[in-house]
mmCIF file of C-alpha atoms in Angstrom:
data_model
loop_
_atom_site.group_PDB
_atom_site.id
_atom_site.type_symbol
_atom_site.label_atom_id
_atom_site.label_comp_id
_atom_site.label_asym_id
_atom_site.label_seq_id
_atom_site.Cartn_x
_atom_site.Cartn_y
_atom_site.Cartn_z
ATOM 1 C CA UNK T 273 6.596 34.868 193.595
ATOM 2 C CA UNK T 274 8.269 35.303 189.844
ATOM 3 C CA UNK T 275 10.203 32.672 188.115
ATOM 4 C CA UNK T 276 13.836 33.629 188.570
ATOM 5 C CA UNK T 277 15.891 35.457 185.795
ATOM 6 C CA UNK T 278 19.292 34.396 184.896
ATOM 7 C CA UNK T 279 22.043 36.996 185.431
ATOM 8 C CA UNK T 280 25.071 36.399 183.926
ATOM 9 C CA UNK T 281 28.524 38.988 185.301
ATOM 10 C CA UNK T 282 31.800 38.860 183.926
ATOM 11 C CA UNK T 283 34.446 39.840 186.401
ATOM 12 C CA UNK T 284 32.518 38.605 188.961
ATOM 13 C CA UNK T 285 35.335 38.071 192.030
ATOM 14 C CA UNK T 286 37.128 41.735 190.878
ATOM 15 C CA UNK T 287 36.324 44.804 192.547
ATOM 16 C CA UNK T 288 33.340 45.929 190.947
ATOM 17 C CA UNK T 289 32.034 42.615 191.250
ATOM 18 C CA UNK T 290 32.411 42.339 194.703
ATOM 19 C CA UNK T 291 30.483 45.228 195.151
ATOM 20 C CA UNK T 292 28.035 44.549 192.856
ATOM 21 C CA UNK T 293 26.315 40.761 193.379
ATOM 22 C CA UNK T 294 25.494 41.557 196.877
ATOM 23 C CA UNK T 295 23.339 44.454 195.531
ATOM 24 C CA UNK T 296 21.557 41.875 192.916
ATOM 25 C CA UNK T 297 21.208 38.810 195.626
ATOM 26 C CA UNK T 298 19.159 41.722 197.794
ATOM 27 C CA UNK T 299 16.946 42.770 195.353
ATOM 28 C CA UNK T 300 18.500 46.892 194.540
ATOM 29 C CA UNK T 301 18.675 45.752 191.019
ATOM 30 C CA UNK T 302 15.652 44.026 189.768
ATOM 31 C CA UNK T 303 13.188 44.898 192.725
ATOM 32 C CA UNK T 304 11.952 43.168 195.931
ATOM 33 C CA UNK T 305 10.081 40.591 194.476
ATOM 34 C CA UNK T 306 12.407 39.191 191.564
ATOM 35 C CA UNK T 307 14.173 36.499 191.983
ATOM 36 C CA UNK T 308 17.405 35.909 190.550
ATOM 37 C CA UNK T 309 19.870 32.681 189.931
ATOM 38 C CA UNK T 310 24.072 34.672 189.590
ATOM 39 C CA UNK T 311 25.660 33.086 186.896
ATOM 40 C CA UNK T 312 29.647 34.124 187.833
ATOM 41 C CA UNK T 313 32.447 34.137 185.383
ATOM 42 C CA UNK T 314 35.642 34.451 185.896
ATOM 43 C CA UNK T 315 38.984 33.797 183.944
ATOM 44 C CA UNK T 316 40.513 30.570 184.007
ATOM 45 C CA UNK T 317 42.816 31.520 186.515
ATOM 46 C CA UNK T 318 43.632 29.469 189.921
ATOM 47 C CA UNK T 319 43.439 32.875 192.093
ATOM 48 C CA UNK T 320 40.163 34.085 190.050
ATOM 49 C CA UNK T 321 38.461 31.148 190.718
ATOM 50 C CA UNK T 322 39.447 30.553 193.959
ATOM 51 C CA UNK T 323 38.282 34.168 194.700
ATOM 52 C CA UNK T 324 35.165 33.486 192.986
ATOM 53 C CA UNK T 325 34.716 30.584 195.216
ATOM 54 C CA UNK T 326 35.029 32.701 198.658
ATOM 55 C CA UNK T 327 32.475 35.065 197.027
ATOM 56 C CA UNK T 328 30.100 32.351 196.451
ATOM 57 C CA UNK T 329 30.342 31.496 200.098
ATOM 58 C CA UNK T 330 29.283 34.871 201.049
ATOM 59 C CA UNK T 331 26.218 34.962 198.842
ATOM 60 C CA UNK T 332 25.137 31.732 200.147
ATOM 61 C CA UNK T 333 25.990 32.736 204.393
ATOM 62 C CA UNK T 334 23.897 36.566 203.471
ATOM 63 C CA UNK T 335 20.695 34.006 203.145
ATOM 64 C CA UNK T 336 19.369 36.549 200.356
ATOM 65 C CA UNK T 337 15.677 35.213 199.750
ATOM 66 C CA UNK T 338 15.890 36.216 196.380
ATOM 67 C CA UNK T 339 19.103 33.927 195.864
ATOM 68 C CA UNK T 340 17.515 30.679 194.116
ATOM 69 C CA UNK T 341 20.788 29.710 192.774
ATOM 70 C CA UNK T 342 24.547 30.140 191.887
ATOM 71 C CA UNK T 343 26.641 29.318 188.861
ATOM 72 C CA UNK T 344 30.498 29.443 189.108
ATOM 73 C CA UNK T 345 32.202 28.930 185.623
ATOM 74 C CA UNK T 346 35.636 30.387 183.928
ATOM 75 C CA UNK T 347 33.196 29.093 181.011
ATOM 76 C CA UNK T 348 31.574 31.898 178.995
ATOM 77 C CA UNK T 349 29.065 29.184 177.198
ATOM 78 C CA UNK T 350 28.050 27.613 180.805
ATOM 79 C CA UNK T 351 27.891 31.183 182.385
ATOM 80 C CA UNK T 352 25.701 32.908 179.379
ATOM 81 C CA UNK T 353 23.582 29.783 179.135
ATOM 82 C CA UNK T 354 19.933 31.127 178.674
ATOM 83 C CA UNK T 355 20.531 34.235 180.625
ATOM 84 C CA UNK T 356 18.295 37.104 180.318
ATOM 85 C CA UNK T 357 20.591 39.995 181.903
ATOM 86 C CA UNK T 358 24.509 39.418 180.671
ATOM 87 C CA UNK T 359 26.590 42.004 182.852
ATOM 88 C CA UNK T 360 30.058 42.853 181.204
ATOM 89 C CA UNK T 361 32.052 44.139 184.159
ATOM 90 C CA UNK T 362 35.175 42.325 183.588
ATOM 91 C CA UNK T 363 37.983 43.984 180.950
ATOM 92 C CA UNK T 364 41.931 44.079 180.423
ATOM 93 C CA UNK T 365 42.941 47.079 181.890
ATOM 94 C CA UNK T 366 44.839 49.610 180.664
ATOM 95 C CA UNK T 367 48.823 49.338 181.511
ATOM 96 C CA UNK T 368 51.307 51.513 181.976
ATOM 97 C CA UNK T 369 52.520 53.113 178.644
ATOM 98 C CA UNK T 370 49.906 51.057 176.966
ATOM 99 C CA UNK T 371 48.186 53.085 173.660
ATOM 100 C CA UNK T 372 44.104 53.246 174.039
ATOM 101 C CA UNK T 373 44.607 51.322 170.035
ATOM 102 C CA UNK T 374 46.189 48.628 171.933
ATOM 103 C CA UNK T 375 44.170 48.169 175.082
ATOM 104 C CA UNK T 376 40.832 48.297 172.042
ATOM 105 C CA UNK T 377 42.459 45.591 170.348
ATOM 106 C CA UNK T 378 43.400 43.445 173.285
ATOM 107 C CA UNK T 379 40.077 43.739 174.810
ATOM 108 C CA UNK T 380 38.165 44.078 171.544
ATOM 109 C CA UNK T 381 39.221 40.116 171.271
ATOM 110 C CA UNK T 382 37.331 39.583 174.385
ATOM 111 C CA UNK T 383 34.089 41.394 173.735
ATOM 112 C CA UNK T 384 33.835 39.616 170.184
ATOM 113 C CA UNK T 385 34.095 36.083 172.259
ATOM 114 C CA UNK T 386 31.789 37.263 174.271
ATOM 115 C CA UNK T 387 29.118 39.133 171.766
ATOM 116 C CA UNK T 388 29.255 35.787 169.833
ATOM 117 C CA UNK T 389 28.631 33.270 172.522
ATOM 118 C CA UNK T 390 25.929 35.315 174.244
ATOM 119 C CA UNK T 391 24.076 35.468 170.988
ATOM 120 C CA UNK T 392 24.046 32.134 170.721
ATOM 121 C CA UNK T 393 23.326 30.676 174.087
ATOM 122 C CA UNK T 394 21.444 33.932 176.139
ATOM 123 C CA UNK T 395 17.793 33.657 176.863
ATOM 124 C CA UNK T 396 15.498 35.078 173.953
ATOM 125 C CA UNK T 397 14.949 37.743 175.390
ATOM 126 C CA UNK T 398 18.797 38.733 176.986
ATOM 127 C CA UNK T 399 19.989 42.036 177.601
ATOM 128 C CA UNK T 400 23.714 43.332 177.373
ATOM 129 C CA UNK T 401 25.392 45.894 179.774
ATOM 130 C CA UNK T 402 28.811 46.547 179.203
ATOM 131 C CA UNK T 403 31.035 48.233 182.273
ATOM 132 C CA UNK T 404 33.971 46.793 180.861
ATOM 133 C CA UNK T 405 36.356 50.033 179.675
ATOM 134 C CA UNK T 406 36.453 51.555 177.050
ATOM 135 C CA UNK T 407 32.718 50.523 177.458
ATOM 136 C CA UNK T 408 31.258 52.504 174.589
ATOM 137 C CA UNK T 409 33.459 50.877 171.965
ATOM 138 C CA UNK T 410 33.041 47.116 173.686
ATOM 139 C CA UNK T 411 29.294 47.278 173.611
ATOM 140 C CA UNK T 412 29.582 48.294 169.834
ATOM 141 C CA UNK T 413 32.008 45.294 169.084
ATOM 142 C CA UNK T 414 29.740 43.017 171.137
ATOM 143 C CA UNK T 415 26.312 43.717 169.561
ATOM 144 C CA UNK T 416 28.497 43.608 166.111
ATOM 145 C CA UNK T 417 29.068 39.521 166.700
ATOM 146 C CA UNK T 418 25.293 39.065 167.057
ATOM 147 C CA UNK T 419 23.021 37.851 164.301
ATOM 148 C CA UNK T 420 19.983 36.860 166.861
ATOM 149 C CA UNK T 421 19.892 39.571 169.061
ATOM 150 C CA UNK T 422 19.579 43.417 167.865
ATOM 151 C CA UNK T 423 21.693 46.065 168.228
ATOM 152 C CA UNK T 424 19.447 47.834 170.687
ATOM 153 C CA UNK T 425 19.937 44.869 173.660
ATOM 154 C CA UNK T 426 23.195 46.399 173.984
ATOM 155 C CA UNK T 427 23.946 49.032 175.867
ATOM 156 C CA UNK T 428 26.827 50.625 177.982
ATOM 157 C CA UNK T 429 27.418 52.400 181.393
ATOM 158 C CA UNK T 430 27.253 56.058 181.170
ATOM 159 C CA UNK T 431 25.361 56.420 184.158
ATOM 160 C CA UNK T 432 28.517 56.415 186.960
ATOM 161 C CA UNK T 433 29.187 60.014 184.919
ATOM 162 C CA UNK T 434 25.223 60.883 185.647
ATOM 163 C CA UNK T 435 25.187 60.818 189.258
ATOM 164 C CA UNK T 436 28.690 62.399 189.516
ATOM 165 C CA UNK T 437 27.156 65.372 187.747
ATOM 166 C CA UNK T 438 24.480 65.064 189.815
ATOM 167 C CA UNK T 439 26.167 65.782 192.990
ATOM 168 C CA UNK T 440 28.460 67.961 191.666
ATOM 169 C CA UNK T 441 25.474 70.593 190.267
ATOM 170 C CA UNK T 442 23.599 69.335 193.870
ATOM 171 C CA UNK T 443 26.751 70.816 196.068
ATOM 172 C CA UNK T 444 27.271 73.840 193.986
ATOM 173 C CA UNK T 445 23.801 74.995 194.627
ATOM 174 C CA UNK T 446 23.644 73.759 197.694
ATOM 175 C CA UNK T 447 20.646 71.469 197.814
ATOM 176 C CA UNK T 448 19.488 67.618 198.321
ATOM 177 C CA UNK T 449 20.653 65.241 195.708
ATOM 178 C CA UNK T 450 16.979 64.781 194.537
ATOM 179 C CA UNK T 451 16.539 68.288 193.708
ATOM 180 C CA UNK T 452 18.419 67.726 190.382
ATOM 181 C CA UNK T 453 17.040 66.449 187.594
ATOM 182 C CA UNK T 454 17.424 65.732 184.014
ATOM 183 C CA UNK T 455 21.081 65.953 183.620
ATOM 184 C CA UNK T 456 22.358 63.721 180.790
ATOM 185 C CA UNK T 457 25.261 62.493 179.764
ATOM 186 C CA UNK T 458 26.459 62.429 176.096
ATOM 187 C CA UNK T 459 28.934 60.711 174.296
ATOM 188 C CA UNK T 460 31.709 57.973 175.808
ATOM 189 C CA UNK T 461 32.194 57.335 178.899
ATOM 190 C CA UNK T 462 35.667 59.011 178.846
ATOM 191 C CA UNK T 463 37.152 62.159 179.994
ATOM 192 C CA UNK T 464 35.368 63.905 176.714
ATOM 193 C CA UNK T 465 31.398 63.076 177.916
ATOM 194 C CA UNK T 466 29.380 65.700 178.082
ATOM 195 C CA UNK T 467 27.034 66.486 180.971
ATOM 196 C CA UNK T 468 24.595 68.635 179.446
ATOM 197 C CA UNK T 469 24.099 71.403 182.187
ATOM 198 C CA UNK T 470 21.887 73.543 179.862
ATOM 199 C CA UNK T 471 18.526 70.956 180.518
ATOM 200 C CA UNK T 472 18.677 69.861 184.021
ATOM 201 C CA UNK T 473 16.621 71.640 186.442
ATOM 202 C CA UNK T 474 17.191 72.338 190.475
ATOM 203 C CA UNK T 475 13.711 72.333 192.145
ATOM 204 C CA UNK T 476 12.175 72.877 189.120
ATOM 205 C CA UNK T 477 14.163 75.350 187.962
ATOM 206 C CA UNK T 478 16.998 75.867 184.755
ATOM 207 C CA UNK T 479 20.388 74.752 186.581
ATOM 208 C CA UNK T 480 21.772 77.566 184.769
ATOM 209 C CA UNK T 481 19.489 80.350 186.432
ATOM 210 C CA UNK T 482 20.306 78.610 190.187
ATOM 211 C CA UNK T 483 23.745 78.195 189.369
ATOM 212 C CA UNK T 484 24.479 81.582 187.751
ATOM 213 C CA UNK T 485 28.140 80.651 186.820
ATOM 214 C CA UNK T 486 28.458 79.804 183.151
ATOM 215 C CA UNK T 487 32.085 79.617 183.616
ATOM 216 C CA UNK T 488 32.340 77.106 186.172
ATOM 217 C CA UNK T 489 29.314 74.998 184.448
ATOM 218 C CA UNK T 490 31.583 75.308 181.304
ATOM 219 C CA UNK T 491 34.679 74.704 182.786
ATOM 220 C CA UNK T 492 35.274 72.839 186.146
ATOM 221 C CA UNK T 493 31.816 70.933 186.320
ATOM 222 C CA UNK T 494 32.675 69.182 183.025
ATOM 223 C CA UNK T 495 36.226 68.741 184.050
ATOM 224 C CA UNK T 496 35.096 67.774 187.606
ATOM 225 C CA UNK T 497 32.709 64.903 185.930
ATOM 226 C CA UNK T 498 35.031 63.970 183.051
ATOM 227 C CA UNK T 499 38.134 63.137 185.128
ATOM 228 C CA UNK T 500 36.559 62.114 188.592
ATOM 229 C CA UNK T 501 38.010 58.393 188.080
ATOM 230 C CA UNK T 502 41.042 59.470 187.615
ATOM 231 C CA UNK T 503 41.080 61.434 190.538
ATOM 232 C CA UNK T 504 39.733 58.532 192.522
ATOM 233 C CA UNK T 505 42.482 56.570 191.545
ATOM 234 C CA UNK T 506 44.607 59.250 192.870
ATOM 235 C CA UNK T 507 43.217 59.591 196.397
ATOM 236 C CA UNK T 508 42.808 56.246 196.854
ATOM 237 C CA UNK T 509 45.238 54.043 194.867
ATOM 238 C CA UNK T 510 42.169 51.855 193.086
ATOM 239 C CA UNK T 511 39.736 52.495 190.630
ATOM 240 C CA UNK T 512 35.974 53.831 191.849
ATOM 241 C CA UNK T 513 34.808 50.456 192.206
ATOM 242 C CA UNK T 514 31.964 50.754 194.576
ATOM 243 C CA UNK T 515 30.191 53.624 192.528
ATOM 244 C CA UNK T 516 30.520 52.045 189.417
ATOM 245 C CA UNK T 517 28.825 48.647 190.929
ATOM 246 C CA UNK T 518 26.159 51.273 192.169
ATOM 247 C CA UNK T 519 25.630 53.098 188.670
ATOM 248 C CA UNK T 520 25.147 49.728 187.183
ATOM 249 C CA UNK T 521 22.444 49.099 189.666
ATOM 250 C CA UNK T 522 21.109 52.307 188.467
ATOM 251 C CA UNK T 523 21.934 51.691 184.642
ATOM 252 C CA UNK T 524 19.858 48.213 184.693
ATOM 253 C CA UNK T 525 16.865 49.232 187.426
ATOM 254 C CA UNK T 526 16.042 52.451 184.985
ATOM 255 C CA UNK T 527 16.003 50.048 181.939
ATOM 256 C CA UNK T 528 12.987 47.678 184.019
ATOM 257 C CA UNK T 529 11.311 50.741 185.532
ATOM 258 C CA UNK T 530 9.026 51.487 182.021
ATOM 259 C CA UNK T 531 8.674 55.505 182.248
ATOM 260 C CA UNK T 532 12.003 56.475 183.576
ATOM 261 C CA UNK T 533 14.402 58.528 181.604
ATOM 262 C CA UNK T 534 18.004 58.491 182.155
ATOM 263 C CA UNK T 535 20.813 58.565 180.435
ATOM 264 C CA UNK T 536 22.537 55.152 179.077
ATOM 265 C CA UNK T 537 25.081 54.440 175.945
ATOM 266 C CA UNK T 538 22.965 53.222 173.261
ATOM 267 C CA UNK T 539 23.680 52.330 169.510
ATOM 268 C CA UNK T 540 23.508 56.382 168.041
ATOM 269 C CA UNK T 541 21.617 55.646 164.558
ATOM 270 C CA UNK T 542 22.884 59.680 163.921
ATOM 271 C CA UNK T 543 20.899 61.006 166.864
ATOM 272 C CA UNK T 544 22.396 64.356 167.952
ATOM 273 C CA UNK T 545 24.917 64.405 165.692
ATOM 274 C CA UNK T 546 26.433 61.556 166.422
ATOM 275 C CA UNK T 547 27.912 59.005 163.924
ATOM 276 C CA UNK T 548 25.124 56.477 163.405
ATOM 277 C CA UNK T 549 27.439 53.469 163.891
ATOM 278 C CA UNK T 550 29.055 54.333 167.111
ATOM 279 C CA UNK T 551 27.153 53.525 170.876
ATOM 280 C CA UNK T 552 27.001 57.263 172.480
ATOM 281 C CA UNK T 553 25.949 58.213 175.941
ATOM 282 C CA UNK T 554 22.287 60.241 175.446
ATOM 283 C CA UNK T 555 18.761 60.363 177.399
ATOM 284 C CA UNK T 556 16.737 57.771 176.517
ATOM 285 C CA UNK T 557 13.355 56.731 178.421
ATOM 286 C CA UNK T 558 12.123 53.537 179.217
ATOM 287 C CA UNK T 559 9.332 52.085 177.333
ATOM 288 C CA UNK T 560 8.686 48.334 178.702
ATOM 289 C CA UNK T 561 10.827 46.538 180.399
ATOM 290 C CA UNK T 562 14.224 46.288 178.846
ATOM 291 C CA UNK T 563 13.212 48.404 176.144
ATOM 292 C CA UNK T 564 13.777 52.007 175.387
ATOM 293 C CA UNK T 565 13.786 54.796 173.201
ATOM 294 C CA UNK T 566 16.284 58.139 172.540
ATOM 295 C CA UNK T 567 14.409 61.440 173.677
ATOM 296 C CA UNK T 568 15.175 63.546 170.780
ATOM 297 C CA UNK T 569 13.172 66.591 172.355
ATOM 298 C CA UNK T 570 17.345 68.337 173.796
ATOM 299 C CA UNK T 571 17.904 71.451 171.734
ATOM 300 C CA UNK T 572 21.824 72.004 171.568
ATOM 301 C CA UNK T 573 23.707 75.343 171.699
ATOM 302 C CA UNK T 574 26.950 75.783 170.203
ATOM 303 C CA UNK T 575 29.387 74.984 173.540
ATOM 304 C CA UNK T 576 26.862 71.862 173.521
ATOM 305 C CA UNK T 577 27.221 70.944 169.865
ATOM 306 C CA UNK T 578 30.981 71.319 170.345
ATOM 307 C CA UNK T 579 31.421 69.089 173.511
ATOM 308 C CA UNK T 580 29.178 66.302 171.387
ATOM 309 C CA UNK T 581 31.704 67.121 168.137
ATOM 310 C CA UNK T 582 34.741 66.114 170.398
ATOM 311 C CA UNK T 583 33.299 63.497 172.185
ATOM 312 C CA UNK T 584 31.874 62.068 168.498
ATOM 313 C CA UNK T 585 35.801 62.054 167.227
ATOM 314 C CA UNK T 586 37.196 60.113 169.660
ATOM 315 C CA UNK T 587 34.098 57.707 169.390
ATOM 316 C CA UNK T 588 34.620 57.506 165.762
ATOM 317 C CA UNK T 589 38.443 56.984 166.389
ATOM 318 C CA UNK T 590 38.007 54.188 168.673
ATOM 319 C CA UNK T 591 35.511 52.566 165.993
ATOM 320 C CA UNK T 592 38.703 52.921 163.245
ATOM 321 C CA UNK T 593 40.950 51.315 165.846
ATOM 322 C CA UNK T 594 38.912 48.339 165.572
ATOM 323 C CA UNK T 595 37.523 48.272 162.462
ATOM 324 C CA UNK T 596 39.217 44.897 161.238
ATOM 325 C CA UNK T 597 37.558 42.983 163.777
ATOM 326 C CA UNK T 598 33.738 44.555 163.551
ATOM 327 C CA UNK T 599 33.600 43.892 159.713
ATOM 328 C CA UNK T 600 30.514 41.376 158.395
#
């Protein structure tokens, strides 16, 4: 059997979490035969940590095989000691009547803690996911705090708003789920990311030729995608915390599986127009484990090029919002 890797999650007794480390412990993120050691953080708060302890009693009675240890800790340096996967789930929320400047700030203070301490105590060889909202800009703020680790170990969740668009083309064209492919997501993962319809195929086939229906693929399928978590919160009072703990199992087994392509929030460096500073939702395929590079081969239109302009803005907005504390 393999050594165990360290994985390190934030957030780990909220909702997401909950419904994520049972998925690790059983092997759907790093495969059958990986072995893992959870290193949990939570905030040092009584009920956090007391939640965090039940939690940790429900790892331990699943009798996961995979499960060689557990690390509880409202202590970032004891929970990002020498881990190799560091899973940024946990954020401030927005509140009500709170300004999306604010809620930046607030939890940009977090994500610079947190960039700097995993750069200094995380395995050689650590990885970054950030789930934490607004994702995009708390990846970029993270990887700005790190000196030892490159930009490109940092990346952020896009891929909740890939398999929404999945199902959504999948049930307009009425087929299985696994007859769409290669539809990406660009830009933040916000109400302004673009699914690009144009290059994903259904059994084989342009999307746009099955689903003759420009309109709709203009109009409600991006809307549909864009503002499905609000509409979530809607039906059922809480945030889409089960699919999002799924998508990051998807985000992080893509970025192990060398040869898959997907699409994940990576630092832009000006590819498809975006601002090279900003992290932006694109395809990318992976190379070795961990590793990864943008597909560059996704000709644009002009519907395309102005969904990526918009989505760009607010990226570059968010990145102004913050500025102060990303400098040096």
């Amino acid at each position: 059997m393999k050594s165990p890797i360290r994985v390190a999650v934030t957030g780990a007794a909220g909702q997401i979490g909950y419904a994520l480390l049972f998925r690790i412990a059983s092997g759907a993120m790093f495969g059958p035969d990986q072995p893992v050691i959870l290193q949990l953080i939570e905030a040092p708060v009584e009920k956090a940590l007391k939640a965090l302890e039940g939690v940790a009693m429900e790892l331990d009675d699943c009798a996961f095989p995979l499960l060689k240890g557990i690390v509880q800790t409202d202590k970032p340096e004891v929970g990002f000691k020498d881990a190799n996967w560091c899973l940024l789930v946990g954020a401030k929320p927005r509140g009500p009547g709170m300004e999306r400047a604010d809620l930046l700030k607030d939890n940009g203070k977090i994500f610079i803690g947190q960039g700097q301490i995993i750069d200094a105590v995380a395995a050689a060889d650590a990885r970054v996911a950030v789930v934490g909202n607004p994702a995009n800009t708390n990846c970029m703020i993270a990887a700005s705090q790190a000196k030892r680790l490159p930009p490109e170990r940092f990346t952020a969740m896009v891929r909740l708003d890939q398999n929404r668009a999945q199902t959504q083309l999948a049930k307009k064209a009425g087929v299985d789920l696994t007859d769409v492919r290669d539809i990406f997501i660009y830009g933040n993962h916000s109400p302004t990311m673009f699914p690009s319809f144009a290059h994903a195929t259904i059994k084989n086939q342009p999307a746009t030729k099955v689903i003759n229906d420009l309109p709709w693929l203009q109009g409600p399928f991006c809307e549909i995608v864009g503002k499905r978590g609000a509409a979530i919160i809607a039906a059922r009072g809480a945030s889409s915390a089960a699919s999002a703990a799924n998508a990051l199992v998807d985000h992080v087994r893509s970025l192990v599986t060398p040869g898959a392509i997907h699409s994940c929030a990576v630092k832009s460096n000006g590819a498809y127009g975006f601002d090279p500073n900003v992290w932006a939702g694109m395809p990318v395929k992976t190379t070795t484990v961990g590793s990864y590079q943008v597909l560059p081969s996704y000709p644009m239109d002009d519907f395309a090029k102005s969904k990526i302009a918009a989505t760009n803005k607010e990226l570059v907005e968010e990145r102004s919002f913050v500025a102060e504390m990303i400098k040096g």
